[in-house]
Amino acid sequence: MSGNTVGSPLVSAIALAWASVFLPVAAQAQQAASPESADDIIVNGERPIAESEARALKIQRNSDSLVTVLSADSVGRLPDQNIAQAVGRLPGAAVERDQGQARYISLRGQPNYWTTLSFDGINVVSPEGRDARFDSIPSAIASQVIVSKAVTPEMPGETVSGNVNIVTRSAFDYTGAHVIGKAGFGVAQLGSRNQYEASLVASDRFKIGEGELGVLVSGSYFERGQITDNFEVDYERVAQDQRPGNQSRFWAHEAENKLYRLTRKNWSLTGRLDYKPDSDNTISLRSIYTIFTDDEARDNYRFDLDDRQGDLVPNTAACTPTFNPTPTTSGYADICIGNTPQVGTVYGVDIRQRATLRAFRQSISTSTLSGDHDFADGWHLMWLGNYTQSRDDRSVVGEAAYDSPTTRNLRPTISYDFSNPNRGGTQLFTTTQLTGPTRFQAGARVTAIDSFAKAPVSFTVLDAIDTTDAYTGKLVLSRETTFLGSNATFKAGFQFDQRTKVANENRILLNTAAQFSTIGLPTNYNQFSLEQPFLGKIPLDYTFRYFDTNQMSAAATQARANFAFAPVSDNNYNVRERVFAGFLMGTLKYDWGSILGGVRIENLQNRGIATAPGTTTVITAAADRTLFFPSLHINYNVDDTKKLRLSFNSGAARADYDQLRPNVVINDFNQTISGGNPAVKPERAYGIDAYFEWYIRPQGYFSVGFFYKKVEDVLYNQRRSFGSNALDSNGIPRSDYIFTGITNGGEGRLFGGEAAAQLQLEPWTSDLGLPDWMGGFGVTANVTVNDSQVTKPATGTIPARRVRLPGTSDVVYNIGGYYEKYGLSFRLQYQKRTNWLDTIADDLTDGGDTYWATDDEMDFSARYAINKNFEIYFDATNLLDQPGRRFSEPGNLLTATGTPTRFATGQTIEWERFGRRFAGGFRFNF
């Protein structure tokens, strides 16, 4: 599948171009070096890619710790719409996507929750929690993004693999009044959905007495419509399947299609005041508001294949599989009639249909008042106060659920074929009852799924908002002096953080015919749906009708008017975290390089309040621990173009807020139960980095490095069947729900290597005998290789075993070629990320560990500068249109118990495709 892309002619051509450029350039770099310093960057706006790379490399080179920088071009633009897309171009950075849109950032192939997010150096809690979301942050607010891969004492201890610091724009970035803007339009190939984009930044500087005031405001808007193709299959171990070979059989207990119609939007508003009364003092007030909205209409058809699992009588005797079209069982997990886990037929299957209209809203509002003050004798004081509110609105406008009747001959017979990992085949037939209550056979083929009888069983309106209020106070006192023959800077700092996350969920749940009549919900689904052709391209084996979003909204309005909300107390919680931190650090600068070292101390205080499921009993749990984070960074200048970096650093990833609550959350729609664990310990990591950097003159870069991390108390989500009736209520059995809960595992390690290069032909065209126009060609390339291993403790009959660290990819690489000259700019970028472990299974109940399959992405962008003030652009994204695929792999568990597996490539449990996107527009700059 996606692996074939690596050998494509296009990627091979880029690789050859890199080799043909780099090898002669490396050989002649010193001879071709210009007498000017590499820090002398000429900015004229004609070479936006080269200028932004040069600016970024200057910051990176001068840093006393290991960083990678993404810098805006000559007029303050980053290359992509959101921060996740932009950072995904950098060495060692990979993205995880949702609905095809870059969302999370993984540094050097490591877990995404090891990456923290900051605005101007202040850590910000994402609306979802510690898994920092970057898709809700438009790049229009940033002048630079600094990715720190080696942790220093100034950074919060929860930073493990690195920190992404978004440096916001300031009026002092420009010489005077400045206005830049952008407007564009695009279309998604799948479903022909539109895309709109606009942004505006305006700033100016004003004299106030002897001082100066800088004022900047900005705003951005991005909207994308989308259709998503999807199929999902959930596997399980079947207790009734006792015949030989059963240990290697995992049966699909449920198959489904989630058919999405989406509209996603991003807004942002920023304002910044910088007051400089004199050269020694600056006071800043910064406010940022970003909001991400996801209006989702989802038609969900679920085939409950194991509905009659009990028809199969356990039998340990061997049998010869023989096709039997009139079995005495439903056919589920019955190998004797010729069914296999991949291909077979099940008779009289329940269709559980859900029509869901959602209106998700995720927002971040952050305001900071800060000051920087220089005093005599090299003293400096920095102070700040910050308030941030993150809101995750998970509300459901309305959800109508339909189920097949209990009479089995009114249900479909399903012929399934899951042998193709990229295809979930489910053909429908009528069901004919034969003599006897359990004997059926397949009748005529049916293509219109909504011709089968399905009655409404529930209607739900959900108001669910998680709010996180965060307060930060920070004070840093530093002094520049001389020490041990160096120019030294010593810092002492204190920081206080308090974050409180409150989950508040209220619901209207209707389940009677009288209630349905009150809100105007038809008993016949066809009267609640549209005559509209399928908008996707997945090869469905049936046709269906999209639900009418207007009717859904009207029914939800009537539900709100006639029925009262009730709190879903089992899902509500209040978790507070306080962190008292102090740090001491020093930086010693010599002619040969620098030394940065110090220690950070954090006292963590957690408190969780929740209600015990099915009761009114309030549970309170608390934890208190103190952690130390030492770090040391040594930078050695081999000469004025080459550096060696060596660092030791430490960090501790903490469980997310909802994972610290003292109760469980039940999701009946997804049939899941998630449990909190207030006593879970932070995941400790200790790392060593060793890097070589070569800043090729007059412009270029090459680096290679190695890293190692030792990990203790590994955080992982237990995933198993709940296996208890303790949470059954309102006639809903929940023993078969999938339970997940955070816990600590054993220890492990991660090590790997990274290499990166940025080069352009321009300085060497004459030396190589090339025409001048070829100087516009350049290349960027980077690769990260990982190897991780952690101990999964023994559980039940499954012994302790070694698994990957969740979230890590073995290989991540980016390669891109560009051309810019004569006002033209073209860039082609490719990224590959290999499989990564998603969840670790405790047993064989639901098919083993789960993984995300290799992700391949390719994007193209072009722009033409009409003059110094106007340019036009064109972007093409997701050109390869590879699917997102998640699969289960029982192999490790089976091997642990001494039994081999025949699922060498894994069983697909989720598959989605999103389509290519094309957009164009114009930018202006004054």
Short mmCIF file of C-alpha atoms in Angstrom, two decimals, residues 421-803:
data_model
loop_
_atom_site.label_atom_id
_atom_site.label_comp_id
_atom_site.label_asym_id
_atom_site.label_seq_id
_atom_site.Cartn_x
_atom_site.Cartn_y
_atom_site.Cartn_z
CA PRO A 421 -7.08 -4.73 4.50
CA ASN A 422 -8.35 -1.75 2.47
CA ARG A 423 -11.89 -2.99 1.96
CA GLY A 424 -14.69 -3.86 4.37
CA GLY A 425 -17.13 -5.93 2.30
CA THR A 426 -20.65 -6.39 3.71
CA GLN A 427 -23.27 -7.55 1.19
CA LEU A 428 -26.90 -7.59 2.31
CA PHE A 429 -29.57 -10.21 1.62
CA THR A 430 -33.07 -10.84 2.87
CA THR A 431 -33.40 -13.51 5.54
CA THR A 432 -35.76 -16.46 5.06
CA GLN A 433 -36.85 -18.55 8.04
CA LEU A 434 -36.90 -22.31 7.57
CA THR A 435 -38.40 -24.98 9.82
CA GLY A 436 -37.29 -24.57 13.39
CA PRO A 437 -36.70 -21.34 15.34
CA THR A 438 -32.95 -21.09 14.58
CA ARG A 439 -32.72 -22.15 10.92
CA PHE A 440 -32.45 -19.42 8.29
CA GLN A 441 -31.07 -18.94 4.84
CA ALA A 442 -30.13 -16.00 2.65
CA GLY A 443 -32.72 -14.71 0.21
CA ALA A 444 -32.48 -12.06 -2.51
CA ARG A 445 -29.66 -9.51 -2.62
CA VAL A 446 -30.64 -6.09 -1.25
CA THR A 447 -28.71 -2.91 -2.04
CA ALA A 448 -30.87 -0.25 -0.30
CA ILE A 449 -30.08 -0.70 3.39
CA ASP A 450 -32.87 1.62 4.48
CA SER A 451 -35.45 -0.73 2.99
CA PHE A 452 -34.94 -2.96 6.04
CA ALA A 453 -37.21 -2.19 8.98
CA LYS A 454 -35.54 -0.11 11.70
CA ALA A 455 -37.42 1.57 14.52
CA PRO A 456 -36.20 4.55 16.58
CA VAL A 457 -35.03 3.43 20.02
CA SER A 458 -33.59 6.66 21.44
CA PHE A 459 -33.08 10.34 20.81
CA THR A 460 -30.32 12.20 22.63
CA VAL A 461 -29.38 15.84 23.09
CA LEU A 462 -26.09 16.37 24.89
CA ASP A 463 -24.55 19.50 26.38
CA ALA A 464 -20.98 18.58 27.35
CA ILE A 465 -18.33 21.20 28.06
CA ASP A 466 -14.93 20.65 29.62
CA THR A 467 -13.37 23.86 30.91
CA THR A 468 -9.77 24.25 32.05
CA ASP A 469 -8.78 27.40 33.92
CA ALA A 470 -5.03 27.90 34.21
CA TYR A 471 -3.07 30.52 36.13
CA THR A 472 0.68 31.04 35.82
CA GLY A 473 3.02 33.35 37.66
CA LYS A 474 6.73 33.44 36.86
CA LEU A 475 9.68 35.43 38.15
CA VAL A 476 13.24 35.07 36.83
CA LEU A 477 16.23 37.01 38.13
CA SER A 478 19.47 36.80 36.15
CA ARG A 479 22.88 38.36 36.14
CA GLU A 480 25.59 38.60 33.52
CA THR A 481 29.09 38.39 34.94
CA THR A 482 32.41 36.64 34.49
CA PHE A 483 33.04 33.24 36.01
CA LEU A 484 35.89 30.76 35.54
CA GLY A 485 37.20 32.72 32.59
CA SER A 486 33.81 32.84 30.84
CA ASN A 487 31.11 35.37 30.10
CA ALA A 488 28.48 33.88 32.37
CA THR A 489 24.74 34.30 32.90
CA PHE A 490 23.19 32.91 36.08
CA LYS A 491 19.44 32.59 36.51
CA ALA A 492 17.16 31.80 39.43
CA GLY A 493 13.46 31.43 38.83
CA PHE A 494 10.17 30.56 40.50
CA GLN A 495 6.96 29.52 38.77
CA PHE A 496 3.49 28.72 40.05
CA ASP A 497 0.86 26.96 37.93
CA GLN A 498 -2.67 26.05 38.88
CA ARG A 499 -4.89 24.24 36.40
CA THR A 500 -8.43 23.15 37.13
CA LYS A 501 -10.40 21.06 34.65
CA VAL A 502 -14.14 20.70 35.15
CA ALA A 503 -16.21 18.31 33.02
CA ASN A 504 -19.89 19.21 32.95
CA GLU A 505 -22.22 16.94 31.01
CA ASN A 506 -26.03 17.16 30.84
CA ARG A 507 -28.34 15.13 28.66
CA ILE A 508 -31.87 14.72 27.39
CA LEU A 509 -32.50 11.03 26.68
CA LEU A 510 -35.81 10.04 25.08
CA ASN A 511 -36.79 6.43 24.43
CA THR A 512 -40.59 6.10 24.16
CA ALA A 513 -42.95 6.42 21.21
CA ALA A 514 -44.84 9.22 22.97
CA GLN A 515 -41.64 11.20 23.45
CA PHE A 516 -40.66 10.68 19.81
CA SER A 517 -44.08 11.95 18.75
CA THR A 518 -43.69 15.06 20.94
CA ILE A 519 -40.47 16.10 19.18
CA GLY A 520 -41.69 15.14 15.71
CA LEU A 521 -39.32 12.21 15.14
CA PRO A 522 -40.85 9.91 12.46
CA THR A 523 -41.04 6.20 13.14
CA ASN A 524 -39.96 5.58 9.54
CA TYR A 525 -36.34 6.66 8.98
CA ASN A 526 -36.98 7.32 5.29
CA GLN A 527 -39.16 10.27 6.34
CA PHE A 528 -36.21 11.69 8.30
CA SER A 529 -33.68 11.49 5.46
CA LEU A 530 -32.73 12.93 2.07
CA GLU A 531 -32.86 11.79 -1.53
CA GLN A 532 -29.18 12.49 -2.09
CA PRO A 533 -26.54 10.38 -3.83
CA PHE A 534 -23.57 9.12 -1.85
CA LEU A 535 -20.89 11.84 -1.76
CA GLY A 536 -17.92 9.58 -1.08
CA LYS A 537 -16.01 7.08 -3.18
CA ILE A 538 -15.57 4.09 -0.90
CA PRO A 539 -17.01 1.00 -2.62
CA LEU A 540 -20.00 0.41 -0.36
CA ASP A 541 -21.98 -2.78 -0.97
CA TYR A 542 -25.22 -0.94 -0.28
CA THR A 543 -26.90 2.42 -0.81
CA PHE A 544 -28.19 4.54 2.06
CA ARG A 545 -29.97 7.80 2.76
CA TYR A 546 -28.26 10.73 4.53
CA PHE A 547 -30.27 12.01 7.47
CA ASP A 548 -31.77 15.49 7.12
CA THR A 549 -29.77 17.89 9.31
CA ASN A 550 -32.62 20.41 9.31
CA GLN A 551 -35.08 17.85 10.66
CA MET A 552 -32.51 16.75 13.25
CA SER A 553 -32.07 20.34 14.44
CA ALA A 554 -35.85 20.84 14.58
CA ALA A 555 -36.34 17.66 16.64
CA ALA A 556 -33.54 18.73 19.00
CA THR A 557 -35.15 22.16 19.45
CA GLN A 558 -38.46 20.49 20.37
CA ALA A 559 -36.64 18.19 22.81
CA ARG A 560 -35.09 21.19 24.55
CA ALA A 561 -38.48 22.92 24.70
CA ASN A 562 -40.41 19.95 26.12
CA PHE A 563 -37.95 18.00 28.26
CA ALA A 564 -35.43 18.85 30.97
CA PHE A 565 -31.72 18.13 30.94
CA ALA A 566 -30.41 15.72 33.53
CA PRO A 567 -26.77 15.73 34.70
CA VAL A 568 -24.71 12.74 33.61
CA SER A 569 -23.01 12.61 36.98
CA ASP A 570 -20.91 9.55 36.15
CA ASN A 571 -19.17 11.55 33.44
CA ASN A 572 -18.59 14.72 35.45
CA TYR A 573 -15.46 15.47 37.43
CA ASN A 574 -13.28 18.26 38.83
CA VAL A 575 -9.51 17.79 38.73
CA ARG A 576 -7.09 20.42 40.04
CA GLU A 577 -3.33 20.44 39.58
CA ARG A 578 -0.91 22.77 41.35
CA VAL A 579 2.76 22.96 40.49
CA PHE A 580 5.28 24.89 42.58
CA ALA A 581 8.55 25.06 40.63
CA GLY A 582 11.94 26.62 41.12
CA PHE A 583 15.08 26.42 39.03
CA LEU A 584 18.73 27.41 39.09
CA MET A 585 20.82 27.50 35.96
CA GLY A 586 23.97 28.98 34.55
CA THR A 587 25.35 29.53 31.06
CA LEU A 588 29.10 29.86 30.61
CA LYS A 589 30.28 31.15 27.22
CA TYR A 590 33.85 30.67 26.01
CA ASP A 591 35.61 31.18 22.71
CA TRP A 592 35.35 27.43 22.14
CA GLY A 593 31.61 27.19 22.92
CA SER A 594 29.33 27.15 25.93
CA ILE A 595 28.08 25.15 28.91
CA LEU A 596 24.49 25.37 30.16
CA GLY A 597 23.48 23.49 33.27
CA GLY A 598 21.11 23.53 36.18
CA VAL A 599 18.26 21.84 37.97
CA ARG A 600 14.51 22.31 38.22
CA ILE A 601 12.46 21.24 41.24
CA GLU A 602 8.69 20.74 41.02
CA ASN A 603 6.18 19.93 43.72
CA LEU A 604 3.01 18.46 42.17
CA GLN A 605 -0.28 18.54 44.03
CA ASN A 606 -3.29 16.82 42.43
CA ARG A 607 -6.86 16.66 43.67
CA GLY A 608 -9.79 14.96 41.95
CA ILE A 609 -13.50 15.12 42.78
CA ALA A 610 -16.17 12.96 41.11
CA THR A 611 -19.33 10.98 41.78
CA ALA A 612 -19.30 7.21 42.07
CA PRO A 613 -21.17 5.59 39.13
CA GLY A 614 -24.87 5.03 39.80
CA THR A 615 -24.76 6.82 43.17
CA THR A 616 -24.68 10.28 44.67
CA THR A 617 -21.53 9.51 46.66
CA VAL A 618 -18.79 12.08 46.11
CA ILE A 619 -15.26 10.71 45.85
CA THR A 620 -12.21 12.86 46.54
CA ALA A 621 -8.66 11.71 45.86
CA ALA A 622 -5.37 13.57 46.23
CA ALA A 623 -1.68 13.02 45.52
CA ASP A 624 1.48 14.97 46.31
CA ARG A 625 5.00 14.36 44.99
CA THR A 626 8.22 16.28 44.41
CA LEU A 627 10.44 15.73 41.36
CA PHE A 628 13.92 16.91 40.39
CA PHE A 629 14.96 17.61 36.78
CA PRO A 630 18.70 18.13 36.25
CA SER A 631 20.09 18.99 32.80
CA LEU A 632 23.44 19.80 31.22
CA HIS A 633 24.23 21.07 27.70
CA ILE A 634 27.75 21.38 26.27
CA ASN A 635 28.33 23.09 22.92
CA TYR A 636 31.77 22.96 21.28
CA ASN A 637 32.74 25.07 18.25
CA VAL A 638 34.89 22.87 16.01
CA ASP A 639 35.44 26.00 13.90
CA ASP A 640 33.32 28.98 12.91
CA THR A 641 30.98 26.78 10.81
CA LYS A 642 30.77 23.54 12.81
CA LYS A 643 29.39 22.66 16.23
CA LEU A 644 29.29 19.63 18.48
CA ARG A 645 26.44 19.44 20.99
CA LEU A 646 26.16 17.07 23.94
CA SER A 647 23.33 17.20 26.45
CA PHE A 648 21.80 15.33 29.36
CA ASN A 649 18.19 16.15 30.24
CA SER A 650 15.25 14.77 32.16
CA GLY A 651 11.47 15.12 32.18
CA ALA A 652 8.27 13.51 33.45
CA ALA A 653 5.11 13.04 31.38
CA ARG A 654 2.04 13.29 33.57
CA ALA A 655 -1.28 11.54 33.09
CA ASP A 656 -4.02 13.64 31.53
CA TYR A 657 -6.61 15.34 33.71
CA ASP A 658 -9.49 13.03 32.84
CA GLN A 659 -7.16 10.09 33.61
CA LEU A 660 -6.65 11.46 37.14
CA ARG A 661 -10.36 11.61 38.02
CA PRO A 662 -11.49 9.18 40.75
CA ASN A 663 -14.35 7.54 38.79
CA VAL A 664 -15.23 6.20 35.33
CA VAL A 665 -16.86 7.69 32.23
CA ILE A 666 -19.39 5.59 30.33
CA ASN A 667 -20.03 6.10 26.61
CA ASP A 668 -23.00 4.03 25.51
CA PHE A 669 -22.76 5.17 21.91
CA ASN A 670 -19.21 3.86 21.49
CA GLN A 671 -19.74 1.07 24.06
CA THR A 672 -16.70 2.11 26.07
CA ILE A 673 -15.84 2.70 29.70
CA SER A 674 -12.83 4.79 30.63
CA GLY A 675 -11.51 4.79 34.16
CA GLY A 676 -9.47 7.32 36.11
CA ASN A 677 -6.48 6.57 38.32
CA PRO A 678 -5.57 9.40 40.72
CA ALA A 679 -2.61 7.42 42.07
CA VAL A 680 -0.87 6.92 38.73
CA LYS A 681 2.74 8.12 38.75
CA PRO A 682 4.39 10.38 36.16
CA GLU A 683 6.35 8.67 33.41
CA ARG A 684 10.01 9.56 34.03
CA ALA A 685 12.51 9.94 31.19
CA TYR A 686 16.27 10.61 31.23
CA GLY A 687 17.92 11.44 27.93
CA ILE A 688 21.30 11.98 26.27
CA ASP A 689 21.73 13.79 22.95
CA ALA A 690 24.89 14.07 20.83
CA TYR A 691 24.76 16.15 17.62
CA PHE A 692 27.12 17.49 14.97
CA GLU A 693 26.02 20.62 13.05
CA TRP A 694 27.64 22.15 9.99
CA TYR A 695 26.49 25.62 8.92
CA ILE A 696 27.71 25.68 5.34
CA ARG A 697 28.67 29.09 3.98
CA PRO A 698 27.18 31.22 2.61
CA GLN A 699 23.96 29.35 3.24
CA GLY A 700 23.23 25.72 3.99
CA TYR A 701 23.06 23.25 6.79
CA PHE A 702 23.87 19.64 7.58
CA SER A 703 23.52 17.82 10.90
CA VAL A 704 23.63 14.33 12.29
CA GLY A 705 22.88 13.25 15.82
CA PHE A 706 22.04 10.43 18.19
CA PHE A 707 19.73 10.31 21.18
CA TYR A 708 18.93 7.91 23.99
CA LYS A 709 16.19 7.94 26.62
CA LYS A 710 15.66 5.71 29.59
CA VAL A 711 12.00 5.54 30.63
CA GLU A 712 10.53 4.51 33.97
CA ASP A 713 6.94 3.95 35.13
CA VAL A 714 5.72 3.93 31.52
CA LEU A 715 2.18 5.25 31.14
CA TYR A 716 -0.09 3.08 29.06
CA ASN A 717 -3.81 2.57 28.64
CA GLN A 718 -5.11 -0.80 29.70
CA ARG A 719 -7.56 -2.04 27.10
CA ARG A 720 -9.79 -5.02 27.76
CA SER A 721 -13.38 -6.15 27.97
CA PHE A 722 -14.98 -4.70 31.12
CA GLY A 723 -16.24 -8.16 32.12
CA SER A 724 -18.60 -7.07 34.90
CA ASN A 725 -22.28 -6.19 35.31
CA ALA A 726 -21.52 -3.64 38.05
CA LEU A 727 -22.27 -0.67 35.78
CA ASP A 728 -25.43 -2.04 34.10
CA SER A 729 -28.36 0.40 34.39
CA ASN A 730 -31.57 1.45 32.65
CA GLY A 731 -31.70 -1.91 30.89
CA ILE A 732 -28.29 -1.36 29.26
CA PRO A 733 -25.83 -4.26 29.68
CA ARG A 734 -22.25 -3.03 29.79
CA SER A 735 -20.17 -6.09 30.61
CA ASP A 736 -19.00 -6.36 26.97
CA TYR A 737 -17.96 -2.71 26.75
CA ILE A 738 -14.28 -1.99 26.11
CA PHE A 739 -12.60 -0.67 29.24
CA THR A 740 -9.56 1.61 29.09
CA GLY A 741 -7.69 3.09 32.00
CA ILE A 742 -4.30 4.65 32.60
CA THR A 743 -1.71 2.75 34.61
CA ASN A 744 2.05 2.45 35.02
CA GLY A 745 4.06 -0.26 33.35
CA GLY A 746 7.69 -1.20 33.72
CA GLU A 747 10.77 0.51 32.42
CA GLY A 748 12.24 0.72 28.95
CA ARG A 749 14.46 2.65 26.62
CA LEU A 750 14.41 4.52 23.34
CA PHE A 751 17.37 5.35 21.13
CA GLY A 752 17.86 6.54 17.60
CA GLY A 753 19.53 8.85 15.17
CA GLU A 754 18.64 11.90 13.15
CA ALA A 755 20.14 13.57 10.08
CA ALA A 756 19.11 16.74 8.25
CA ALA A 757 20.28 18.85 5.32
CA GLN A 758 19.22 22.18 3.77
CA LEU A 759 21.02 23.24 0.61
CA GLN A 760 20.54 25.52 -2.38
CA LEU A 761 22.45 25.67 -5.67
CA GLU A 762 22.60 29.47 -5.83
CA PRO A 763 26.09 29.98 -4.32
CA TRP A 764 27.72 27.33 -6.48
CA THR A 765 26.16 27.59 -9.94
CA SER A 766 29.23 29.23 -11.50
CA ASP A 767 31.67 26.80 -9.81
CA LEU A 768 29.67 23.88 -11.15
CA GLY A 769 29.38 25.37 -14.62
CA LEU A 770 25.60 25.68 -14.40
CA PRO A 771 23.43 28.43 -15.90
CA ASP A 772 22.24 31.16 -13.54
CA TRP A 773 18.58 30.10 -13.65
CA MET A 774 19.45 26.79 -11.96
CA GLY A 775 20.48 28.65 -8.81
CA GLY A 776 16.86 28.64 -7.73
CA PHE A 777 16.88 24.91 -6.94
CA GLY A 778 17.13 23.82 -3.32
CA VAL A 779 16.43 20.78 -1.19
CA THR A 780 15.56 20.00 2.40
CA ALA A 781 15.80 16.48 3.76
CA ASN A 782 15.75 14.85 7.17
CA VAL A 783 15.35 11.38 8.61
CA THR A 784 14.84 10.05 12.14
CA VAL A 785 15.32 6.39 13.08
CA ASN A 786 14.03 5.01 16.39
CA ASP A 787 14.16 1.81 18.36
CA SER A 788 12.05 1.58 21.50
CA GLN A 789 11.26 -1.15 23.98
CA VAL A 790 9.37 -1.12 27.27
CA THR A 791 8.15 -3.80 29.65
CA LYS A 792 4.44 -4.59 29.77
CA PRO A 793 3.77 -6.22 33.16
CA ALA A 794 2.14 -9.64 33.35
CA THR A 795 -1.67 -9.69 33.34
CA GLY A 796 -3.69 -12.82 34.09
CA THR A 797 -2.41 -15.66 31.92
CA ILE A 798 -0.37 -13.28 29.74
CA PRO A 799 3.23 -13.08 31.00
CA ALA A 800 5.30 -9.91 31.04
CA ARG A 801 6.42 -8.96 27.55
CA ARG A 802 8.44 -6.35 25.68
CA VAL A 803 6.56 -3.94 23.44
#
